[in-house]
Coordinates of C-alpha atoms in Angstrom, one line a residue:
X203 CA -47.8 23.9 -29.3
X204 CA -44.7 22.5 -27.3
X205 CA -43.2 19.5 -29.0
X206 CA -40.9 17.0 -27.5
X207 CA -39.5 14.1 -29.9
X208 CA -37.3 11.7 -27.8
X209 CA -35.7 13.4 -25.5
X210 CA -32.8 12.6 -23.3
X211 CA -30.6 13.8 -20.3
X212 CA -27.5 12.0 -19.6
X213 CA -25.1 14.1 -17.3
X214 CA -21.8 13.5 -17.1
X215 CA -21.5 11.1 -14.1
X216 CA -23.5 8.7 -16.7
X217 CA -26.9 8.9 -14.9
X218 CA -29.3 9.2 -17.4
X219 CA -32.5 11.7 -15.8
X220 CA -34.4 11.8 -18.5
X221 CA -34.8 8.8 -21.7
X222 CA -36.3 9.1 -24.7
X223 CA -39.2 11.7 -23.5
X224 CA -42.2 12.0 -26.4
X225 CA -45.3 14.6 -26.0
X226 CA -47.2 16.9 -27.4
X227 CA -49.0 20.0 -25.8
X228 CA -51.7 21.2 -27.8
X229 CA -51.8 25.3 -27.8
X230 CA -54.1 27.0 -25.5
X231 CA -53.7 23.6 -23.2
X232 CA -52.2 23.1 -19.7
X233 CA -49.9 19.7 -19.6
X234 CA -49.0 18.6 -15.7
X235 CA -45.7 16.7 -15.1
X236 CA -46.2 14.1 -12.1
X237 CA -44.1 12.1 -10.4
X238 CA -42.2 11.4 -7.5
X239 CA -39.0 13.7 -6.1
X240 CA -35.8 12.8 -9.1
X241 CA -38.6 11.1 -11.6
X242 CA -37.0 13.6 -14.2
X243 CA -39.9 16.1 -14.5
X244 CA -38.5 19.1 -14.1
X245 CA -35.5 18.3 -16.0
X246 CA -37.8 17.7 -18.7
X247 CA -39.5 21.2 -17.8
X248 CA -35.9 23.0 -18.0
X249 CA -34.9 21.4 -21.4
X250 CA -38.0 23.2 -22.7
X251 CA -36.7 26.7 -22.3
X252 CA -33.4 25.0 -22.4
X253 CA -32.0 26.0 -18.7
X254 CA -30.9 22.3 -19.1
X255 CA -29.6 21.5 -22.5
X256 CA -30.9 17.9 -24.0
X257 CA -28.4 15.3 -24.6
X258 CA -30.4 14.1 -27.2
X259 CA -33.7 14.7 -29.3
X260 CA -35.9 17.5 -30.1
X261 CA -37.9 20.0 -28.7
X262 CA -40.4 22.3 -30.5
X263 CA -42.0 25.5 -29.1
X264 CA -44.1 27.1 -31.8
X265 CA -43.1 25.5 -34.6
X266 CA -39.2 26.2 -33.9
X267 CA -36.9 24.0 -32.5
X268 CA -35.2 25.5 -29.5
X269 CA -31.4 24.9 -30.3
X270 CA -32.2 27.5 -33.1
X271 CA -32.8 30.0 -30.9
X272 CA -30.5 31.9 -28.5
X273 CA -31.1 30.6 -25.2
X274 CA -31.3 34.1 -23.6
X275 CA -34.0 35.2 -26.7
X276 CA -35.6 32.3 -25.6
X277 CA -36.6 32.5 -22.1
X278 CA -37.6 36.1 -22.4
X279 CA -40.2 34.6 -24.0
X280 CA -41.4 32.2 -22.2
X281 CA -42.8 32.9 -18.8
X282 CA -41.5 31.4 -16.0
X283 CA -42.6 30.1 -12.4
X284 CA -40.9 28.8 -9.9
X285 CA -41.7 27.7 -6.3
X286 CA -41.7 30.5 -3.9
X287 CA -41.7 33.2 -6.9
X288 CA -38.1 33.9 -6.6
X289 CA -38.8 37.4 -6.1
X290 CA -35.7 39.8 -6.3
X291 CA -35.3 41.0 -2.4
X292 CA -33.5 44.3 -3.5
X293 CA -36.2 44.9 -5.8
X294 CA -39.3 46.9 -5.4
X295 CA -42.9 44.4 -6.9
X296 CA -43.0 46.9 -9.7
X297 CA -39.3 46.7 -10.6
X298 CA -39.6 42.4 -10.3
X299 CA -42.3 42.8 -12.8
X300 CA -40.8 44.8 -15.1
X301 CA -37.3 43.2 -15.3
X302 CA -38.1 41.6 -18.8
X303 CA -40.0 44.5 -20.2
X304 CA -36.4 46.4 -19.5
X305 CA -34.2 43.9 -20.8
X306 CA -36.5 44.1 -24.1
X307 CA -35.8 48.0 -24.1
X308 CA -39.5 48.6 -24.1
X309 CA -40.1 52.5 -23.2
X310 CA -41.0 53.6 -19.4
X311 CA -44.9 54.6 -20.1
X312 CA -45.4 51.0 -21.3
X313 CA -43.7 49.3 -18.9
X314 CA -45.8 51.5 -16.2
X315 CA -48.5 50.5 -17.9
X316 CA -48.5 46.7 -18.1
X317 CA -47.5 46.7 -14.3
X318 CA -50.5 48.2 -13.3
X319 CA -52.3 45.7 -15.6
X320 CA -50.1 42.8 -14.6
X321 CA -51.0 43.6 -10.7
X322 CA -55.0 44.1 -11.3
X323 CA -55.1 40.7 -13.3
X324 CA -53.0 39.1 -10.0
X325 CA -55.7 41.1 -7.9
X326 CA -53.1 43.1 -6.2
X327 CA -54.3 46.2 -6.1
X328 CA -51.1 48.5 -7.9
X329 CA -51.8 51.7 -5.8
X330 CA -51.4 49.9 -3.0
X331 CA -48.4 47.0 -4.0
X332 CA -46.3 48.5 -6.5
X333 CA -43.8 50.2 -4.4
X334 CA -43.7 47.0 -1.9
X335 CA -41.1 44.9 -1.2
X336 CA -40.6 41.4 -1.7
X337 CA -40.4 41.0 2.0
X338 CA -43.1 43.2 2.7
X339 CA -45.5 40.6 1.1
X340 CA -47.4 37.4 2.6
X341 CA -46.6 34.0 0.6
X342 CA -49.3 34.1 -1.6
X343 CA -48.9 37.5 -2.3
X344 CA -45.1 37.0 -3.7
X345 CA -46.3 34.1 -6.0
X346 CA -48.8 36.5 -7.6
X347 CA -46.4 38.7 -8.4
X348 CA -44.0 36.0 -9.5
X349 CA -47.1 35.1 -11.7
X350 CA -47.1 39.0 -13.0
X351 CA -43.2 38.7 -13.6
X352 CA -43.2 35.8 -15.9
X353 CA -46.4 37.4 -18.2
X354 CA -44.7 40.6 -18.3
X355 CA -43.9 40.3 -21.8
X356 CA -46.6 38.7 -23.1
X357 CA -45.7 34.8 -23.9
X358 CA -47.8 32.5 -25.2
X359 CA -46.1 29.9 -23.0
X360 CA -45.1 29.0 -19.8
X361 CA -43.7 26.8 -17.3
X362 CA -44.3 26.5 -14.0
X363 CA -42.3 24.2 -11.3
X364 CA -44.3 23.7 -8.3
X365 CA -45.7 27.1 -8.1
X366 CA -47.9 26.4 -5.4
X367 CA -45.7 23.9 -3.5
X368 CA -44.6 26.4 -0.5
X369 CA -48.1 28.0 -0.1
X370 CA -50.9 26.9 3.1
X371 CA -53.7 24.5 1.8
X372 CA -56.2 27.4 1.9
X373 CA -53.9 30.1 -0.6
X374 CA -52.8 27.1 -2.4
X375 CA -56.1 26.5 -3.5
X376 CA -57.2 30.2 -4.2
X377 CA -54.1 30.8 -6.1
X378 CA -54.2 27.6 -8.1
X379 CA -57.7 28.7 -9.3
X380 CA -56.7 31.9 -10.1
X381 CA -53.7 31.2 -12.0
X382 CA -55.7 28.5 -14.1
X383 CA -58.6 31.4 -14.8
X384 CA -55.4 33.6 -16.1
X385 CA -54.2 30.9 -18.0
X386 CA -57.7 30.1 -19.9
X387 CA -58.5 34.4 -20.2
X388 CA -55.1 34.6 -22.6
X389 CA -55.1 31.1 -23.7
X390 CA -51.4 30.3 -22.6
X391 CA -50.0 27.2 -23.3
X392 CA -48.6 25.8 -19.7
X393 CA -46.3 22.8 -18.5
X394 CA -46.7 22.4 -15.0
X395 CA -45.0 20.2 -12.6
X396 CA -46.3 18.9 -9.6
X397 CA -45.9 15.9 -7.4
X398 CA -49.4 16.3 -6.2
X399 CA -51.9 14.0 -7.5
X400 CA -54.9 15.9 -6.7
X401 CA -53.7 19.3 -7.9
X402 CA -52.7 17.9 -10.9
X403 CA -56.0 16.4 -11.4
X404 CA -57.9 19.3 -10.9
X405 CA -55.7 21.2 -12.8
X406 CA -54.4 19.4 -16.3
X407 CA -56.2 19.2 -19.6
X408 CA -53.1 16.1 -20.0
X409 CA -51.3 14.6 -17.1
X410 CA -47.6 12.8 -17.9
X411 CA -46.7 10.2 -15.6
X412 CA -43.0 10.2 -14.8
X413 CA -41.1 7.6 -13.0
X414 CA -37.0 7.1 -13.3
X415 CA -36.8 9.3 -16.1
X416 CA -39.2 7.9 -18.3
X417 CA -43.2 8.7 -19.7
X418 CA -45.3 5.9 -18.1
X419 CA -48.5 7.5 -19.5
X420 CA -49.8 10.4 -21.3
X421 CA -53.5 11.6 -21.3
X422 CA -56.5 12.9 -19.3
X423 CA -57.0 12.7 -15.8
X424 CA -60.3 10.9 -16.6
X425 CA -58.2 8.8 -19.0
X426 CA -55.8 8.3 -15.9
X427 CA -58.7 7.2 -13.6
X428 CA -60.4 5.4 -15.6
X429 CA -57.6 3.6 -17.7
X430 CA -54.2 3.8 -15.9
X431 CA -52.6 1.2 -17.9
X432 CA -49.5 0.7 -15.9
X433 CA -49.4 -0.3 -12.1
X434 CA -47.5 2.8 -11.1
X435 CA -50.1 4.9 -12.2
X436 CA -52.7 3.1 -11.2
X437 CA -51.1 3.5 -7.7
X438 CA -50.6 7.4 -7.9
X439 CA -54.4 7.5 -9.1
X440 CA -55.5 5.7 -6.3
X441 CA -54.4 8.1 -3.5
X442 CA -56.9 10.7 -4.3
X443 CA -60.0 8.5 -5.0
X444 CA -59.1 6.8 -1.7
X445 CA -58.7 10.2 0.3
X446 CA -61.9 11.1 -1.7
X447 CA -63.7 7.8 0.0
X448 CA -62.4 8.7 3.6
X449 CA -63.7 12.4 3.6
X450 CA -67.2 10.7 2.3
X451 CA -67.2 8.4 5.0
X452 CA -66.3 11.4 7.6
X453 CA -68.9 13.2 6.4
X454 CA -71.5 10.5 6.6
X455 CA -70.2 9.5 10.1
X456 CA -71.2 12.6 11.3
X457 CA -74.4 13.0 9.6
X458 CA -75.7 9.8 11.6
X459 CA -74.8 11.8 14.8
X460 CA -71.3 10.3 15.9
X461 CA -68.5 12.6 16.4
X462 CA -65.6 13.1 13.7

């Protein structure tokens, strides 16, 4: 479970990104951040594996509140996404994916091992990828392996900031699926964010609604849909219903025979 008990971000210029934050993430679920560009989301993401430190309040993952942790100790456990996979360019697929596995010391024959299981569960094929480079790869196939890198060690949770965000429709959508059939086989706690209102609806067990720094509106994206309960939302919610509409007509424009 990730905690988050009124949490703020005030940086030194005075500009407060994030106020008085409050959420829970149930374990095994996937909470999506949305909002627009500077809402605060992924300020709120980095405060969780505390690359930004909170001005104020308290986070819990697991039971333990961060600032009890080192920071380092931390985020080797907690896996990690970011847009574009951040891949290492100097480093060959099978070295990006074991970069945490070495900093935890774990022996060579293991991290061999959980490679070649990390690249068949991306469905990279490890005879074939693990002495590739970064740049040797297609877009999709570096976020995979991004996706490999940050369940390396085996965490329970992890964050992901716009994974998909710099990927073509088409692998956006295969790799979204993927991930969230990875996420559901080991039952990872996630905190996503997006500022698509589609992906997030058809990817969130609980949707938070960010706008200037603040939670509009926590809950399903049924609840959302249904019950925005705040005009903002109820804009944001009404883009993909309204795409949703067009398509239909489309479709039904060329079933009676006239041209799309």
């Amino acid at each position: 479970m990730i905690v988050l008990e009124q949490v703020s971000k005030k940086y030194d210029a005075g500009h407060l990104a994030v106020c008085e934050v409050s959420l829970r993430v149930p374990a095994g679920q996937l909470l999506v951040l949305l909002g627009g560009s500077g809402c605060g989301k992924t300020t709120t993401l980095k405060m969780i594996n505390r690359l930004v430190e909170p001005t104020s309040g308290r986070i819990e993952v697991d039971g333990r509140d961060v600032r009890s942790v080192d920071p380092v100790q931390l985020r080797r456990g907690i896996g990690y996404v970011l847009q574009g996979s951040a891949l290492f360019p100097h480093m060959t697929v099978a070295e990006n994916i074991a970069v945490v596995p070495r900093l935890l010391n774990w022996p060579a024959e293991r991290i061999e091992k959980r490679v070649d299981e990390l690249l068949r569960l991306v469905h990279l094929p490890p005879d074939e990828y693990r002495g590739r480079m970064p740049q040797q790869l297609s877009g999709g196939q570096q976020q995979r392996v991004g996706f490999a890198r940050a369940l390396a060690a085996g965490p329970k949770v992890m964050l992901l900031d716009e994974p998909f965000g710099a990927l073509d429709p088409v692998t956006r959508d295969e790799l979204r699926n993927e991930f969230l059939q990875i996420r559901r086989q080991l039952g990872l706690t996630a905190v996503m964010v997006t500022h698509d209102m589609t992906e997030a609806l058809l990817s969130a067990d609980l949707i938070a609604v960010m706008n200037a720094g603040r939670l509009l509106r926590l809950g399903t994206p049924r609840e959302l849909l249904t019950r925005p309960g705040d005009d903002f939302v109820a804009a944001l919610m009404s883009s993909p219903k309204r795409q949703a509409d067009q398509v239909e007509a489309l479709v039904a424009e060329q079933g009676n025979g006239e041209p799309l």
